[in-house]
mmCIF file of C-alpha atoms in Angstrom:
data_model
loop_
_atom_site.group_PDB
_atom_site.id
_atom_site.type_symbol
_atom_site.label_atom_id
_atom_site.label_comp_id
_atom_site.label_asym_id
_atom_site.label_seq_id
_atom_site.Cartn_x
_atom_site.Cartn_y
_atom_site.Cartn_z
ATOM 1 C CA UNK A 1 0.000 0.000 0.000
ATOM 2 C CA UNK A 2 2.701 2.125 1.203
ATOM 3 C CA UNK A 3 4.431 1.460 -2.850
ATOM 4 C CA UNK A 4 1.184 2.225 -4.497
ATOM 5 C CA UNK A 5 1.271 5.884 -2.462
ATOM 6 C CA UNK A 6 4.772 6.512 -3.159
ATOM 7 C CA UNK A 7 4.231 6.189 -6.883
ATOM 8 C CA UNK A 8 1.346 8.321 -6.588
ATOM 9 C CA UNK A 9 3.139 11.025 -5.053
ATOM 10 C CA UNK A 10 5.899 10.292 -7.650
ATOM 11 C CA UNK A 11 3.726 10.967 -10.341
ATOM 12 C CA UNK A 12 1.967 14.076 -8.607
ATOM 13 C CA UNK A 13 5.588 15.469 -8.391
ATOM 14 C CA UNK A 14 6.114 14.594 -12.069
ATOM 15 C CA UNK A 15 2.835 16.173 -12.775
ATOM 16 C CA UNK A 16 3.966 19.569 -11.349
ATOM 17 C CA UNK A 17 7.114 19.353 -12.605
ATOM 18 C CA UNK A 18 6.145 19.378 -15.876
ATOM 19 C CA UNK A 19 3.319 21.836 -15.319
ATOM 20 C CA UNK A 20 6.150 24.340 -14.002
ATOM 21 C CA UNK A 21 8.447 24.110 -16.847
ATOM 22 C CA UNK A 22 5.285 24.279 -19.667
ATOM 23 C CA UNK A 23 4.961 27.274 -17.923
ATOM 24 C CA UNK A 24 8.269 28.819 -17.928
ATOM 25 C CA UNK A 25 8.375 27.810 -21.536
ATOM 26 C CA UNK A 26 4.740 29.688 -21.648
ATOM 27 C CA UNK A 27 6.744 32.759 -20.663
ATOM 28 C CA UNK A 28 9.058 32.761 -22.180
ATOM 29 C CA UNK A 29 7.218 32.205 -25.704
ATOM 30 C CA UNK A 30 4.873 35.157 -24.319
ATOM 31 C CA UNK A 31 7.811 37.596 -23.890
ATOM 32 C CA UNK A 32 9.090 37.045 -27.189
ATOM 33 C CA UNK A 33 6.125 37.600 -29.055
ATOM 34 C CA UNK A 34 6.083 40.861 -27.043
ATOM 35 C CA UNK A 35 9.305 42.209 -29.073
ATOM 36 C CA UNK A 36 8.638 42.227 -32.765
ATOM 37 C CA UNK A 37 11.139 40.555 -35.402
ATOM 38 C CA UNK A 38 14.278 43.387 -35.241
ATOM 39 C CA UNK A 39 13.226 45.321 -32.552
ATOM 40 C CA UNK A 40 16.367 45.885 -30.457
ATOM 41 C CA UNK A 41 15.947 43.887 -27.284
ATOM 42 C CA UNK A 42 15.345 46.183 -24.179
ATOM 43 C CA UNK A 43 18.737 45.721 -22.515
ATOM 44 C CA UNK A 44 20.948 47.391 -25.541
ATOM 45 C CA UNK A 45 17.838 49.698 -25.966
ATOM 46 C CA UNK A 46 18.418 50.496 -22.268
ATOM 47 C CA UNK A 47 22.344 50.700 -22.430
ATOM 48 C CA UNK A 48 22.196 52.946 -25.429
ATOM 49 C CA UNK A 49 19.753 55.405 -23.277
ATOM 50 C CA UNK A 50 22.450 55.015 -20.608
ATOM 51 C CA UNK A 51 25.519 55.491 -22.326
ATOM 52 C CA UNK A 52 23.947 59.184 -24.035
ATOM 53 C CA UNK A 53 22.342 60.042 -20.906
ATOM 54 C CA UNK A 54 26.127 59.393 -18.898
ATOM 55 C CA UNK A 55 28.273 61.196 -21.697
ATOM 56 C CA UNK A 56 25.762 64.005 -22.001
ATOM 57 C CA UNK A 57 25.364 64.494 -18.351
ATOM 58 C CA UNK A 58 29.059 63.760 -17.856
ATOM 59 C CA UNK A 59 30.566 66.407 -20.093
ATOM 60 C CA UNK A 60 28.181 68.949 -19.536
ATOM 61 C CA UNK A 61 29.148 68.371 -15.095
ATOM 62 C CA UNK A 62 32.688 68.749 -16.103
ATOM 63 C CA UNK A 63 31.763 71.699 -18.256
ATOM 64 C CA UNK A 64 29.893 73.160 -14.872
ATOM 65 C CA UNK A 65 32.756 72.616 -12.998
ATOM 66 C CA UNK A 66 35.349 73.883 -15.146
ATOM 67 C CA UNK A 67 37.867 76.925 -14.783
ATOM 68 C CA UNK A 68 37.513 78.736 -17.791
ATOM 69 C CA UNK A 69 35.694 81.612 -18.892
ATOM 70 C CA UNK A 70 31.743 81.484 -19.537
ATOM 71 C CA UNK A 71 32.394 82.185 -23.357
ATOM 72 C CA UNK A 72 34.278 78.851 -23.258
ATOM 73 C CA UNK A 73 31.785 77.290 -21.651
ATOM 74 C CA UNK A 74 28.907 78.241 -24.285
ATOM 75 C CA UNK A 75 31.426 77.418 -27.368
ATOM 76 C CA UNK A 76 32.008 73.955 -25.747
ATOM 77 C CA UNK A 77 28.270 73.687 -24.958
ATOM 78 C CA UNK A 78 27.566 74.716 -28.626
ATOM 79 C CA UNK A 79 29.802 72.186 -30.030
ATOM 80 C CA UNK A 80 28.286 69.441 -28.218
ATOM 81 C CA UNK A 81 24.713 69.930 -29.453
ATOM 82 C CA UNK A 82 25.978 70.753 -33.003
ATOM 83 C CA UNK A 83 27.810 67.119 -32.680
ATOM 84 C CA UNK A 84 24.866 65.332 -31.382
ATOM 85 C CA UNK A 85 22.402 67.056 -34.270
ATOM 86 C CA UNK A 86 24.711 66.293 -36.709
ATOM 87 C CA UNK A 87 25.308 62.724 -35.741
ATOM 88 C CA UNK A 88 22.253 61.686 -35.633
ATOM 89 C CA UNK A 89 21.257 63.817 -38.925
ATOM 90 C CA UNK A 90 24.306 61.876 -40.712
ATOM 91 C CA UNK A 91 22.649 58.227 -39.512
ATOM 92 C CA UNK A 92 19.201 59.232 -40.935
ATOM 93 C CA UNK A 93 20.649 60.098 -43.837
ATOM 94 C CA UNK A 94 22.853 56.760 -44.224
ATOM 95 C CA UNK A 95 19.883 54.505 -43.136
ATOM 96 C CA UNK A 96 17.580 56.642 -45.575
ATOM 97 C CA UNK A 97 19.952 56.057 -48.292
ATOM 98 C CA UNK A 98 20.801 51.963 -47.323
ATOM 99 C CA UNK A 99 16.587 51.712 -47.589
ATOM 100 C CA UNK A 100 16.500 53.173 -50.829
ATOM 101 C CA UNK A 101 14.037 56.006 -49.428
ATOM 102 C CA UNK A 102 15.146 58.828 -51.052
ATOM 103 C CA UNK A 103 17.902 61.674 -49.682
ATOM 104 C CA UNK A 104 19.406 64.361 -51.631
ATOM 105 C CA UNK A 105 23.237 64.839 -52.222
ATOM 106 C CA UNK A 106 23.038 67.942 -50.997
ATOM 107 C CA UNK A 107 21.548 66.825 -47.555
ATOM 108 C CA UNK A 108 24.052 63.443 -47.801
ATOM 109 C CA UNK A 109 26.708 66.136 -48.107
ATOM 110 C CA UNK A 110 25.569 68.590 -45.328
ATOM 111 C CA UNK A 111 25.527 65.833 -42.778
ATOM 112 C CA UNK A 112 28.966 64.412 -43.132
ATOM 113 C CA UNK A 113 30.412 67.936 -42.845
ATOM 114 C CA UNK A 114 28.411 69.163 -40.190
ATOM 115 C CA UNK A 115 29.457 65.904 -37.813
ATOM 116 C CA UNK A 116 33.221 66.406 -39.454
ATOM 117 C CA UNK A 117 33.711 70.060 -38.442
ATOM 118 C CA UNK A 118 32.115 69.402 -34.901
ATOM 119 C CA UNK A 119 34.560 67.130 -34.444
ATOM 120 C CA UNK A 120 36.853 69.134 -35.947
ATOM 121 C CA UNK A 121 36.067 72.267 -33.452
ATOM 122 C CA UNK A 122 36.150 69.741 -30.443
ATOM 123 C CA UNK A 123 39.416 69.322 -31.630
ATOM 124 C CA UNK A 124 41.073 72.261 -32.132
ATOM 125 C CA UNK A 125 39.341 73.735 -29.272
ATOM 126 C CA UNK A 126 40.783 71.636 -26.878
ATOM 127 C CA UNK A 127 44.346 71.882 -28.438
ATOM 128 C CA UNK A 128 44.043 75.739 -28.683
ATOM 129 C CA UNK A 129 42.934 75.361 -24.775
ATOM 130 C CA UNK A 130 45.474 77.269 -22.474
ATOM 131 C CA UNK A 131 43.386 77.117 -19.205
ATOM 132 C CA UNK A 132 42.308 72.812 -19.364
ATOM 133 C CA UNK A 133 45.247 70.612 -18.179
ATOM 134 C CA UNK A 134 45.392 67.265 -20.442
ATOM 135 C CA UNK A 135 43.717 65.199 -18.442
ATOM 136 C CA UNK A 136 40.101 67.182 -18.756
ATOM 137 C CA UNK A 137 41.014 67.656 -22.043
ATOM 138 C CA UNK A 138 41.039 63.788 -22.577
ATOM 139 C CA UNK A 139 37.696 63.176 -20.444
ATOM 140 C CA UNK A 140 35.835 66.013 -22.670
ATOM 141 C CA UNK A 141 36.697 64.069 -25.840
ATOM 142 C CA UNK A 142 35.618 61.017 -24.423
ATOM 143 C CA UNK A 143 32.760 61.941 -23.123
ATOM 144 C CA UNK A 144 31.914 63.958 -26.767
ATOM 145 C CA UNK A 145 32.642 60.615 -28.493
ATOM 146 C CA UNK A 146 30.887 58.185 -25.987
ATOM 147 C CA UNK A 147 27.774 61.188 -26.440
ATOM 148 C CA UNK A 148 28.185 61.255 -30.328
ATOM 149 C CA UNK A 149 28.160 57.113 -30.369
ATOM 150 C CA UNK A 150 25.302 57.069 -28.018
ATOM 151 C CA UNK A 151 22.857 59.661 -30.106
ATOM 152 C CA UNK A 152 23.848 57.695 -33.072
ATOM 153 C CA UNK A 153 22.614 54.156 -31.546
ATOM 154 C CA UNK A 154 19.411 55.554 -29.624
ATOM 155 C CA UNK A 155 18.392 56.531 -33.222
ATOM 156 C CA UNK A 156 18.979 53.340 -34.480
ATOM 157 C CA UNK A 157 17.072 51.664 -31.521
ATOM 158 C CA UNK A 158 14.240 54.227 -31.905
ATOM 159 C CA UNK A 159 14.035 53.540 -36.130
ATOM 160 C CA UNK A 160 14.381 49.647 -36.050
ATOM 161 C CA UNK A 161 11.552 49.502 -32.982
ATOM 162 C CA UNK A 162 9.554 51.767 -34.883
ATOM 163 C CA UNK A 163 9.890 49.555 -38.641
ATOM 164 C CA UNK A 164 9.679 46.117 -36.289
ATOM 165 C CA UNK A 165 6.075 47.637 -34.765
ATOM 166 C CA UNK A 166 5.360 48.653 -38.726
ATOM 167 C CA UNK A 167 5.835 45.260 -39.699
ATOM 168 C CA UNK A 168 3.641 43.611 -37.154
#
């Protein structure tokens, strides 16, 4: 009698066990279907955010807290936002042109020297800069580039969610 109960409760146990894991796989089917075909999953869609929101917030602290004259400040300031237009202009205009959606030379054009001479200012501004030792020198131009990189891939995450939620 004592047998017959054990494989009972053997069985029960089976039972629940596979219950439990039709479940999980339940889940897990469920949260996929949530996120279309080439939608960026949520964690690089979340690290992008994190990465523009750290460079951006990082450069413009150090920009707070810097020792140089206000002027400096707004030129610095200035070529940040002119970077982060122009990056993300220049990646609409690439992805336009990879979809075959039309973009005009002229606009093509435009973008790539707009993101080329904010760059270039960053540059020579920081060279030309009497009053920044090296060291902020080299965290303002990584925290331009890590900002630049950052706009460029929130874009990206924001056009590929937005096609994979066309598409669906």
């Amino acid at each position: 009698m004592s047998n017959d109960n054990e494989v009972l409760l053997d069985e029960e146990k089976r039972n629940d066990l596979k219950v439990k894991e039709e479940r999980k796989v339940d889940r897990k089917v469920d949260r996929k279907e949530e996120r279309k075909e080439g939608e960026p999953t949520s964690a690089f869609k979340g690290a992008s955010w994190a990465a523009l929101l750290v460079g951006v917030a990082s450069y413009l602290i150090g920009l707070f807290n810097a020792t140089m004259q206000l002027n400096e400040k707004g030129f610095y300031f200035a070529v940040l936002v002119f970077g982060l237009y122009s990056a993300i202009s220049l990646q609409k205009a690439v992805r336009d042109k990879d979809e075959g959606i039309p973009v005009t030379n002229i606009y093509y054009g435009i973008s790539w020297f707009a993101l080329i001479v904010s760059i270039a200012l960053m540059a020579i501004g920081l060279y030309n800069a009497g009053s920044i030792v090296l060291s902020e020198k080299g965290f303002f131009s990584m925290a331009f580039v890590l900002s630049l990189f950052a706009a460029i891939t929130v874009q990206k995450n924001i056009r590929d969610t937005q096609r994979a939620r066309e598409r669906g």
